[in-house]
PDB file of C-alpha atoms in Angstrom:
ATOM      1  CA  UNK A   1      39.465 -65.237 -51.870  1.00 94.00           C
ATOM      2  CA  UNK A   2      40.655 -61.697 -52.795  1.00 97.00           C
ATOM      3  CA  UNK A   3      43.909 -60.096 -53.584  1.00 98.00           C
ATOM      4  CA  UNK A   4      44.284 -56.539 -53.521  1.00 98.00           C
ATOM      5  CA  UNK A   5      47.289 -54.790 -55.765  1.00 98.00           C
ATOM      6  CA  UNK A   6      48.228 -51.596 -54.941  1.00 98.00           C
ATOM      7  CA  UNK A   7      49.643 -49.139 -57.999  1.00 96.00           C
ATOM      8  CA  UNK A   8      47.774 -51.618 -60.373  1.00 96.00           C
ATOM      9  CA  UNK A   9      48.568 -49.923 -63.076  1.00 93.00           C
ATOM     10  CA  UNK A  10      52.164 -51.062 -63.449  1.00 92.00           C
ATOM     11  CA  UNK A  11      53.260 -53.510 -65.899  1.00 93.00           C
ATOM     12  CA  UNK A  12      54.298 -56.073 -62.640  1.00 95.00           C
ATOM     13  CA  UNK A  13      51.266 -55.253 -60.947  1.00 96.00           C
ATOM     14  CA  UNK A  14      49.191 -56.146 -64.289  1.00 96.00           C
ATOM     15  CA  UNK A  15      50.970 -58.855 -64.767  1.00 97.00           C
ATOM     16  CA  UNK A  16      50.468 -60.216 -61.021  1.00 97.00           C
ATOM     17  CA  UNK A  17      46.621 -59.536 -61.285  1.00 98.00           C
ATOM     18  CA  UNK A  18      46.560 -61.704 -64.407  1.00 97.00           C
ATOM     19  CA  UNK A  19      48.153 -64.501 -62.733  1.00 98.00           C
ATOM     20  CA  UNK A  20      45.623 -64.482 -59.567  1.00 98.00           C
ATOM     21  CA  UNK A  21      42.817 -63.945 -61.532  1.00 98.00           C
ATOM     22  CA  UNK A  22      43.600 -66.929 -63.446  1.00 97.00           C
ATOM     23  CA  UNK A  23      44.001 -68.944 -60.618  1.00 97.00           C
ATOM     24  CA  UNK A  24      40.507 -68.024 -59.754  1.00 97.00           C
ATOM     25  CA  UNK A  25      40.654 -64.729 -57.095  1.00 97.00           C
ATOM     26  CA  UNK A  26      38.432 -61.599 -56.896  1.00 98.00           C
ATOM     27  CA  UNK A  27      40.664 -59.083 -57.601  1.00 98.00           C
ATOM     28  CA  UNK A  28      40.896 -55.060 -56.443  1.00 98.00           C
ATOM     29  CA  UNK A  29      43.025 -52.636 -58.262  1.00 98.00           C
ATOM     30  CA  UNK A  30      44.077 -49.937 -56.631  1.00 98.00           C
ATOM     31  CA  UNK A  31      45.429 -47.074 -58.514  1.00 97.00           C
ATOM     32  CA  UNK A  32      45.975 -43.211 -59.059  1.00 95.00           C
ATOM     33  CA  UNK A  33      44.334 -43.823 -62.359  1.00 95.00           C
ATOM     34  CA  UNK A  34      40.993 -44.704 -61.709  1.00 95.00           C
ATOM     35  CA  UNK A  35      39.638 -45.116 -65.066  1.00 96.00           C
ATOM     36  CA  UNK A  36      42.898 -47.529 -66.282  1.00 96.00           C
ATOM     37  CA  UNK A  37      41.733 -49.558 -63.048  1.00 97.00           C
ATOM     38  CA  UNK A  38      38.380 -49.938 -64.094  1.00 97.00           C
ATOM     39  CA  UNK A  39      39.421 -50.753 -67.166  1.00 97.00           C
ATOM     40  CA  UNK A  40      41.896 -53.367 -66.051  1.00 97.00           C
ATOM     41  CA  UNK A  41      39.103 -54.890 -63.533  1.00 98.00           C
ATOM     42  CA  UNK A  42      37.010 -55.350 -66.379  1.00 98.00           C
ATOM     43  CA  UNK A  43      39.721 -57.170 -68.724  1.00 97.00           C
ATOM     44  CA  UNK A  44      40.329 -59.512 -66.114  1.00 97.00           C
ATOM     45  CA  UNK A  45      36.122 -60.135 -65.645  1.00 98.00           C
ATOM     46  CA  UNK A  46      36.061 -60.764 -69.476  1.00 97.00           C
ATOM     47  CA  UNK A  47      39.221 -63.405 -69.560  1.00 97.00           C
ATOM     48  CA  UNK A  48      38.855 -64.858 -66.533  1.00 97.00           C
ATOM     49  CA  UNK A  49      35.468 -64.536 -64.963  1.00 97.00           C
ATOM     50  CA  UNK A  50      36.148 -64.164 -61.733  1.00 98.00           C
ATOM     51  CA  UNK A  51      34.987 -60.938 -59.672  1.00 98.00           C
ATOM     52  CA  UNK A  52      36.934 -57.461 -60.045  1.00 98.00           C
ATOM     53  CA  UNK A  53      36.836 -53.945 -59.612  1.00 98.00           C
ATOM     54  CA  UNK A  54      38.370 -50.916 -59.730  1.00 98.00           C
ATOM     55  CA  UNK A  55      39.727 -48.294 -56.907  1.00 97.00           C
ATOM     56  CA  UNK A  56      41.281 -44.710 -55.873  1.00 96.00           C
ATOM     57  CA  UNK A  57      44.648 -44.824 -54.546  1.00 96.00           C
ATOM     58  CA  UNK A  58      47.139 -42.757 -54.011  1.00 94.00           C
ATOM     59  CA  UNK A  59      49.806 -43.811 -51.870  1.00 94.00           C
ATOM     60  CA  UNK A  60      50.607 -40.519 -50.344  1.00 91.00           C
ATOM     61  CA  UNK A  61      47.718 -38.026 -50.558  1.00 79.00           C
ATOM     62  CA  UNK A  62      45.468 -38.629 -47.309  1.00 84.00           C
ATOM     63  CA  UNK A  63      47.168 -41.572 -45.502  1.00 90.00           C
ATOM     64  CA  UNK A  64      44.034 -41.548 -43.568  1.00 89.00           C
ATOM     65  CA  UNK A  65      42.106 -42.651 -46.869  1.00 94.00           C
ATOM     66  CA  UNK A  66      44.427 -46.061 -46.793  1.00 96.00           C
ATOM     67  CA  UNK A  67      42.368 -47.941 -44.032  1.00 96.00           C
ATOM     68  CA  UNK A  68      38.941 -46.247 -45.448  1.00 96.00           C
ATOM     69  CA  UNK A  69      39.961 -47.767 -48.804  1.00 97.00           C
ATOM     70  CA  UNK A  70      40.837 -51.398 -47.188  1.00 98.00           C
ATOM     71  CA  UNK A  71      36.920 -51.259 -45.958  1.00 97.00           C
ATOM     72  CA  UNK A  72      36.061 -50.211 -49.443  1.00 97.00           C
ATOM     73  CA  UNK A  73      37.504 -53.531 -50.897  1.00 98.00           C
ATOM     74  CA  UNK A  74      36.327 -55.672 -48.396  1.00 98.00           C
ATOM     75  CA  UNK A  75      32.590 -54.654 -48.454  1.00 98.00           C
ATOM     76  CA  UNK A  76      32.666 -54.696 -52.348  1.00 98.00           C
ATOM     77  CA  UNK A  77      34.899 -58.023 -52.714  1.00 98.00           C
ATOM     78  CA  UNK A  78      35.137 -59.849 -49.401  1.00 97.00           C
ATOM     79  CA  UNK A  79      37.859 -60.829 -46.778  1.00 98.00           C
ATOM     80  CA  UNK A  80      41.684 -59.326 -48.584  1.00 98.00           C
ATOM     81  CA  UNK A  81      43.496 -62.700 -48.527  1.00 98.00           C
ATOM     82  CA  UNK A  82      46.533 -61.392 -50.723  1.00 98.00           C
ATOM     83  CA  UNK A  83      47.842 -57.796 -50.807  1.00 98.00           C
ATOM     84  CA  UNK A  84      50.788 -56.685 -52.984  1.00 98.00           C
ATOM     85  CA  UNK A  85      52.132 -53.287 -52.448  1.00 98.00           C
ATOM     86  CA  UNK A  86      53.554 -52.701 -55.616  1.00 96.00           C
ATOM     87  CA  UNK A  87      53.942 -49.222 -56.728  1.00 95.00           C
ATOM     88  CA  UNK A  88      57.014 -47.405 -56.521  1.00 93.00           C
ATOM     89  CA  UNK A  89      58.928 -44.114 -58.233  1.00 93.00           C
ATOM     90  CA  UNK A  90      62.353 -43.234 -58.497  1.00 92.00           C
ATOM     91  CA  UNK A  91      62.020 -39.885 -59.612  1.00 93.00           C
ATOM     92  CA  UNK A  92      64.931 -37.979 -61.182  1.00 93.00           C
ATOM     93  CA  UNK A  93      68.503 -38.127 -58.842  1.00 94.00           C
ATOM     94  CA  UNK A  94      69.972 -34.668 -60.141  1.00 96.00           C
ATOM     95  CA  UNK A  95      66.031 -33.171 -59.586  1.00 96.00           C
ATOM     96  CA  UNK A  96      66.071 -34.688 -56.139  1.00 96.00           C
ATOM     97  CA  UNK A  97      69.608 -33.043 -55.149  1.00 96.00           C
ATOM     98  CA  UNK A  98      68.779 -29.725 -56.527  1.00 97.00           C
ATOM     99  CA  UNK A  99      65.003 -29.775 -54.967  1.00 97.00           C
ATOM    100  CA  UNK A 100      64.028 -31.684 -51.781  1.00 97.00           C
ATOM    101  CA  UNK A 101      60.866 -31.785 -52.465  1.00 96.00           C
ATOM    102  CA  UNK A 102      61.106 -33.522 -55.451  1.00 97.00           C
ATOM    103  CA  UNK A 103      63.346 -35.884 -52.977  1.00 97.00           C
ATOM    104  CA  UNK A 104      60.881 -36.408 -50.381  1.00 96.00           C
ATOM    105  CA  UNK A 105      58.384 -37.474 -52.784  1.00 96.00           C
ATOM    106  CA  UNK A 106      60.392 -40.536 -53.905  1.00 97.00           C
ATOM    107  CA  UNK A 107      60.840 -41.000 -50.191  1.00 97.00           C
ATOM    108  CA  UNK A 108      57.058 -40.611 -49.237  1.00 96.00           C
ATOM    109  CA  UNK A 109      55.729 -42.891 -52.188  1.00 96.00           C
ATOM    110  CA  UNK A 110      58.331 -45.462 -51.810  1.00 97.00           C
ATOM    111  CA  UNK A 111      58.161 -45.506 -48.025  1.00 97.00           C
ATOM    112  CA  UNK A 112      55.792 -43.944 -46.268  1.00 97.00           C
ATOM    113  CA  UNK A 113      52.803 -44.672 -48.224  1.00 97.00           C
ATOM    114  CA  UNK A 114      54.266 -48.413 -48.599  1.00 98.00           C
ATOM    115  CA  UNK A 115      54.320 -48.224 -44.559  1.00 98.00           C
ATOM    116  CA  UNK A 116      50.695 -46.697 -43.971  1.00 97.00           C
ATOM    117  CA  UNK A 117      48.938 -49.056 -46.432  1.00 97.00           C
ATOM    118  CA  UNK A 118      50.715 -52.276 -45.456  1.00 98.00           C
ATOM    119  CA  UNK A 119      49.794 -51.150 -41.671  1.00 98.00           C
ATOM    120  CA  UNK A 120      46.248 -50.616 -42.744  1.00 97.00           C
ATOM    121  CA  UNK A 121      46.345 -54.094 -44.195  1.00 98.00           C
ATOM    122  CA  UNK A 122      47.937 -55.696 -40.988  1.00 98.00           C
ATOM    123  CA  UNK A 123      45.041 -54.538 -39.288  1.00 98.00           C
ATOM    124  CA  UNK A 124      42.264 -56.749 -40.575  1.00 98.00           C
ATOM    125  CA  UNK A 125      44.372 -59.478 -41.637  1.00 98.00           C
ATOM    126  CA  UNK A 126      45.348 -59.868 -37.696  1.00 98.00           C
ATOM    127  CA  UNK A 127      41.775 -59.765 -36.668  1.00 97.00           C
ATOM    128  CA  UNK A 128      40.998 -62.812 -38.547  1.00 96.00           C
ATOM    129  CA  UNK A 129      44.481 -64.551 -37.695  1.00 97.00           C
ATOM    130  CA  UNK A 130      45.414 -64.887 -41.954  1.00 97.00           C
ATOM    131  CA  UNK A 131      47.058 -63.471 -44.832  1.00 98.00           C
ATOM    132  CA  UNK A 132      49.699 -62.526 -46.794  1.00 98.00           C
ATOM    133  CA  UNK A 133      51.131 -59.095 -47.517  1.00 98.00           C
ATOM    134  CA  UNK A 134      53.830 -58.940 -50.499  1.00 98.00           C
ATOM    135  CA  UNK A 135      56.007 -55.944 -50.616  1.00 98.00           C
ATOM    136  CA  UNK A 136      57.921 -55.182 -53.754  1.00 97.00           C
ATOM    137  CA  UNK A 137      61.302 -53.929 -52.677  1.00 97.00           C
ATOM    138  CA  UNK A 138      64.721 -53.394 -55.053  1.00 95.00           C
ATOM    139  CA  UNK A 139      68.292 -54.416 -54.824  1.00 96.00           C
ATOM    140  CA  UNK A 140      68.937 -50.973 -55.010  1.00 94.00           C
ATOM    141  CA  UNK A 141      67.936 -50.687 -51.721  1.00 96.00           C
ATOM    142  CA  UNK A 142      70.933 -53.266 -50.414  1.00 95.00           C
ATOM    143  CA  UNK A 143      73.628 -50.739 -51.079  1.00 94.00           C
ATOM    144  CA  UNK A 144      74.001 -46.975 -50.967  1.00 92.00           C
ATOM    145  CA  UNK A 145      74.858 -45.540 -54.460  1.00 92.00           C
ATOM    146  CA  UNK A 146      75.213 -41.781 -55.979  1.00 92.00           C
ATOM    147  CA  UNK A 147      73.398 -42.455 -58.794  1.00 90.00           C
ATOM    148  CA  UNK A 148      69.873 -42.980 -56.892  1.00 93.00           C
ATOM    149  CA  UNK A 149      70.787 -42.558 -53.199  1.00 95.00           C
ATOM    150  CA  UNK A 150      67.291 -41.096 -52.820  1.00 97.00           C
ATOM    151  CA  UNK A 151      65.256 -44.127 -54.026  1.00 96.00           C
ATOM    152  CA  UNK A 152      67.548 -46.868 -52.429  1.00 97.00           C
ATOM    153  CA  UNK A 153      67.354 -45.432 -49.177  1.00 97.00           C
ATOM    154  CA  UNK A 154      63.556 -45.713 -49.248  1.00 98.00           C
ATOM    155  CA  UNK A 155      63.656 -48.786 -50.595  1.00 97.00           C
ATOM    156  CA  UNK A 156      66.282 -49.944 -48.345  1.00 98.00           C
ATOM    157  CA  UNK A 157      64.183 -48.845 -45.708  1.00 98.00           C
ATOM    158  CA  UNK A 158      60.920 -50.787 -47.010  1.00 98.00           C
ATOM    159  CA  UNK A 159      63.172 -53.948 -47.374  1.00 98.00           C
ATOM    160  CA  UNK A 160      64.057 -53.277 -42.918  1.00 98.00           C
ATOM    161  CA  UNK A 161      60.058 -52.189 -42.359  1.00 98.00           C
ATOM    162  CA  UNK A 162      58.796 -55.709 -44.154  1.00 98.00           C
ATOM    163  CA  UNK A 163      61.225 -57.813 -42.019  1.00 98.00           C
ATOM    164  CA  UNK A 164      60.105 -55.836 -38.888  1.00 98.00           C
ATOM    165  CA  UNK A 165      56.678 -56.190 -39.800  1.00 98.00           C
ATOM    166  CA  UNK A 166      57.018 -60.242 -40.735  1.00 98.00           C
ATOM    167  CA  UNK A 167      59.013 -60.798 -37.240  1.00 98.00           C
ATOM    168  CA  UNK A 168      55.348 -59.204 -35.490  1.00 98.00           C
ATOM    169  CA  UNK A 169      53.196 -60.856 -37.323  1.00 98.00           C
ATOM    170  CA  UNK A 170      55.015 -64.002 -37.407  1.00 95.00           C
ATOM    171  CA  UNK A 171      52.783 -64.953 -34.280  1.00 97.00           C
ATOM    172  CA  UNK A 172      49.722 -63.854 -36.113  1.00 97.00           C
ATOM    173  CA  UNK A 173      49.105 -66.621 -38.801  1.00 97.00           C
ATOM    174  CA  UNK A 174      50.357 -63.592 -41.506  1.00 98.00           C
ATOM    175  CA  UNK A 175      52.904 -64.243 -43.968  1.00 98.00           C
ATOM    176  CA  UNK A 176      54.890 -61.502 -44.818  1.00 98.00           C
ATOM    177  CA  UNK A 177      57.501 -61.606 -48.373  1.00 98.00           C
ATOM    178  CA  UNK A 178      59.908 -58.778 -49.602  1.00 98.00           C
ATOM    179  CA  UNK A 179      60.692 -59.293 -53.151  1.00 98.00           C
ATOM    180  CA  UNK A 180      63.974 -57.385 -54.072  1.00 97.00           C
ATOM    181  CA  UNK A 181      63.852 -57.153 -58.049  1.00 95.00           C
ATOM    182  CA  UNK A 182      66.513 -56.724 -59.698  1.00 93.00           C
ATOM    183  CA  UNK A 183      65.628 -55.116 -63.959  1.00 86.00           C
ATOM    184  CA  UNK A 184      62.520 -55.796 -65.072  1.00 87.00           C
ATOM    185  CA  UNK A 185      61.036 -54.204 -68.500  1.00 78.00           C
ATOM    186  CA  UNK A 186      58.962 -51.440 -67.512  1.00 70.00           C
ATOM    187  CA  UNK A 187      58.878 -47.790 -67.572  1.00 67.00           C
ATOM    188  CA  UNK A 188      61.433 -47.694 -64.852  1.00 64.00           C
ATOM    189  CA  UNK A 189      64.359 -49.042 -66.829  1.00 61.00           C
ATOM    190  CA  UNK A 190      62.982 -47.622 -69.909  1.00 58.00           C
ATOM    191  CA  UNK A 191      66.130 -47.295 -72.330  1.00 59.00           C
ATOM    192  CA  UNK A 192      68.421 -48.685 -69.556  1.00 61.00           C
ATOM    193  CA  UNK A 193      71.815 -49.588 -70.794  1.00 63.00           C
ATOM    194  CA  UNK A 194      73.173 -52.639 -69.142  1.00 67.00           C
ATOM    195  CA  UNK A 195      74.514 -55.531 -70.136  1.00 66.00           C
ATOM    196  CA  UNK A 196      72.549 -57.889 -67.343  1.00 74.00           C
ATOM    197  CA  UNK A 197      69.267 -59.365 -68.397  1.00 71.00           C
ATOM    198  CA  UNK A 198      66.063 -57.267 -67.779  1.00 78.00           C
ATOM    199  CA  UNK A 199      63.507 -59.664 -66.900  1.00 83.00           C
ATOM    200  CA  UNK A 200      59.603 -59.977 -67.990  1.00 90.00           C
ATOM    201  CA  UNK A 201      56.918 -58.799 -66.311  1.00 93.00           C
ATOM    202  CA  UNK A 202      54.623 -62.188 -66.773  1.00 94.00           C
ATOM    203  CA  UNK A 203      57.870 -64.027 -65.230  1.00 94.00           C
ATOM    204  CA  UNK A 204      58.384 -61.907 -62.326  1.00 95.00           C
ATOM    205  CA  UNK A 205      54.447 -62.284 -61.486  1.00 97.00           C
ATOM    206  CA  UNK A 206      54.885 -66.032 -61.760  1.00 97.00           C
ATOM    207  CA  UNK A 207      57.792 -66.049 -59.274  1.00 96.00           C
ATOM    208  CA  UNK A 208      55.822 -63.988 -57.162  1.00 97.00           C
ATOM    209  CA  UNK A 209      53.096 -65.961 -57.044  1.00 98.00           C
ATOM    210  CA  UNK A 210      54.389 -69.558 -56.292  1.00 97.00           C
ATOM    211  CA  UNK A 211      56.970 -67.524 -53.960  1.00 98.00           C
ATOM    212  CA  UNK A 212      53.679 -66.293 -52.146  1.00 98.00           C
ATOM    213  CA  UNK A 213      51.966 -69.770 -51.983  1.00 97.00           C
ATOM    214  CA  UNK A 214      54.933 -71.641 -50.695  1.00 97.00           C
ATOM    215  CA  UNK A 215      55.104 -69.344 -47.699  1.00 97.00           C
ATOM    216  CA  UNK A 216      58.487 -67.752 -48.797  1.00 98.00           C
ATOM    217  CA  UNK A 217      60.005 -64.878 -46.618  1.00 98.00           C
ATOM    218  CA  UNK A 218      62.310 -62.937 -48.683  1.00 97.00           C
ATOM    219  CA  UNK A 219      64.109 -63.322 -52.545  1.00 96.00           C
ATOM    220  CA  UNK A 220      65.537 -61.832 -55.157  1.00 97.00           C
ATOM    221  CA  UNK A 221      63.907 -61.915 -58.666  1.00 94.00           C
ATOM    222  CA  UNK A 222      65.707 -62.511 -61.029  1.00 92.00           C
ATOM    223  CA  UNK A 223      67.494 -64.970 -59.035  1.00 92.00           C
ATOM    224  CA  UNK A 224      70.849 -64.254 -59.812  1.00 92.00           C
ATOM    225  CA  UNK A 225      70.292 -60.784 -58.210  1.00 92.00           C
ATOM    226  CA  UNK A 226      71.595 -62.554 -54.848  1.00 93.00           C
ATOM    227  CA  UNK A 227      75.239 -62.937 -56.376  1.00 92.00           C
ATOM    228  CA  UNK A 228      75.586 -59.855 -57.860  1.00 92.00           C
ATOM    229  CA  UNK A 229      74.402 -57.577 -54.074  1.00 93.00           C
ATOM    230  CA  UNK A 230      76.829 -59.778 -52.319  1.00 93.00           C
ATOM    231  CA  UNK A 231      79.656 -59.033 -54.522  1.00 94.00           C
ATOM    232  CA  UNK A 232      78.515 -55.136 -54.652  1.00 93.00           C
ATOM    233  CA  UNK A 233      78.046 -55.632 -50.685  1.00 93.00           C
ATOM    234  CA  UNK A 234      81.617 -57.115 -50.083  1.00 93.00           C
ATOM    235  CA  UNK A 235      83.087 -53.868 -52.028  1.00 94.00           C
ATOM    236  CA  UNK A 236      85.209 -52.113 -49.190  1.00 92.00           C
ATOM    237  CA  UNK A 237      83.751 -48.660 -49.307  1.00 90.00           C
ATOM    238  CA  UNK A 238      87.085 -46.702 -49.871  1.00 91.00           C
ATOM    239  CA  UNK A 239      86.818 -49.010 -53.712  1.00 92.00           C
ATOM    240  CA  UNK A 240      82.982 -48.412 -54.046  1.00 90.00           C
ATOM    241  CA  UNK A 241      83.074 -44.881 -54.048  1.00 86.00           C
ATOM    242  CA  UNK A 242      85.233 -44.543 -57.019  1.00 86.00           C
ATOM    243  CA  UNK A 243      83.070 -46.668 -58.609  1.00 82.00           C
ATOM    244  CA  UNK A 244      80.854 -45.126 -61.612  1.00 70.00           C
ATOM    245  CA  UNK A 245      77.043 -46.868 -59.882  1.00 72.00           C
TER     246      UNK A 245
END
């Protein structure tokens, strides 16, 4: 069996890869950083002696180069049982504003490269009627905010594309799960002031994967992210817009 984790570089994504490597799955990392894949594929041979290699990927240069890389992984590691999409970038907000290019490309890696690689994905795993295809979405993408209205839209978009996409394949013997995390320590909230918990990489990976093998749909991680959207959600927007979020 093979999993293949796209932006494999991240902290989750590393993380993730240990935890189905240890469980006994060839593994493919797929990142921008070739070199820091290879080096990660051959961490996880070492530890856990199970089959994996690094790839290219970049989720929004050549969208063309998406399905040509699925091939790649196949013919190297076999059949893609698991694939997590799990980069993402949310850029600067005032940057975004000022430039819209700067804006689109938080739109294009969070979304449309999410889109064309998970479609590439769908592909094969419909042809052989199995597998599972794990998007990692955000709570920010539950509710429009000024502070990252760029990001949360995309996101909030690739939370609606998943459940589209699990609602097609439902008929298709592919599972489908959108994980909507909440903080977790990484780069991202880097220096993020907040008194709710940040979370641990190794703990969101384990969620993720007994989440994955129990057929789950949709959930928050860390849990307690489900309260705190549907309070922010039940804000009448007349209140939420003098809000400082």
């Amino acid at each position: 069996m093979t999993v293949l984790i796209l932006g494999a570089t991240s902290p989750i994504a590393q993380a993730v890869a240990d935890v189905y490597a240890a469980a006994g799955l060839s593994v493919a990392l797929a990142a921008r950083d070739v070199e820091e894949a290879a080096r990660a594929a051959s961490d996880l041979r070492i530890r856990y002696g199970v089959e994996a290699q690094g790839f290219g990927f970049d989720a929004c240069d050549a969208f063309e180069r998406h399905a040509t890389l699925v091939s790649e992984v196949e013919e190297a590691l076999g059949p893609i049982d698991v694939a997590l999409v799990a980069f993402g970038f949310m850029g600067d907000q005032q940057a975004s504003e000022d430039d819209f290019e700067k804006a689109r490309r938080v739109i294009e890696i969070n979304y449309t490269g999410a889109v064309s690689v998970c479609e590439a994905v769908a592909r094969v795993m419909v042809s052989r009627g199995a597998g599972s295809i794990i998007g990692l979405s955000s709570v920010a993408g539950e509710r429009g905010r000024a502070s990252n209205y760029f990001y949360g839209s995309a996101k909030g978009a690739l939370t609606l594309y998943l459940q589209g996409l699990r609602n097609r394949l439902a008929s298709k013997n592919v599972h489908v799960m959108t994980v909507k995390l909440g903080f977790i320590d990484t780069p991202m909230t880097f220096e993020l002031e907040t008194g709710i918990p940040v979370a641990s990489p190794k703990k969101a990976a384990a969620a993720i994967f007994q989440a994955q093998g129990r057929g789950v749909e949709t959930f928050y991680y860390p849990r307690f992210w489900g309260g705190i959207m549907g309070v922010i959600k039940s804000i009448p927007e007349k209140v939420f817009k003098r809000l400082s979020l």
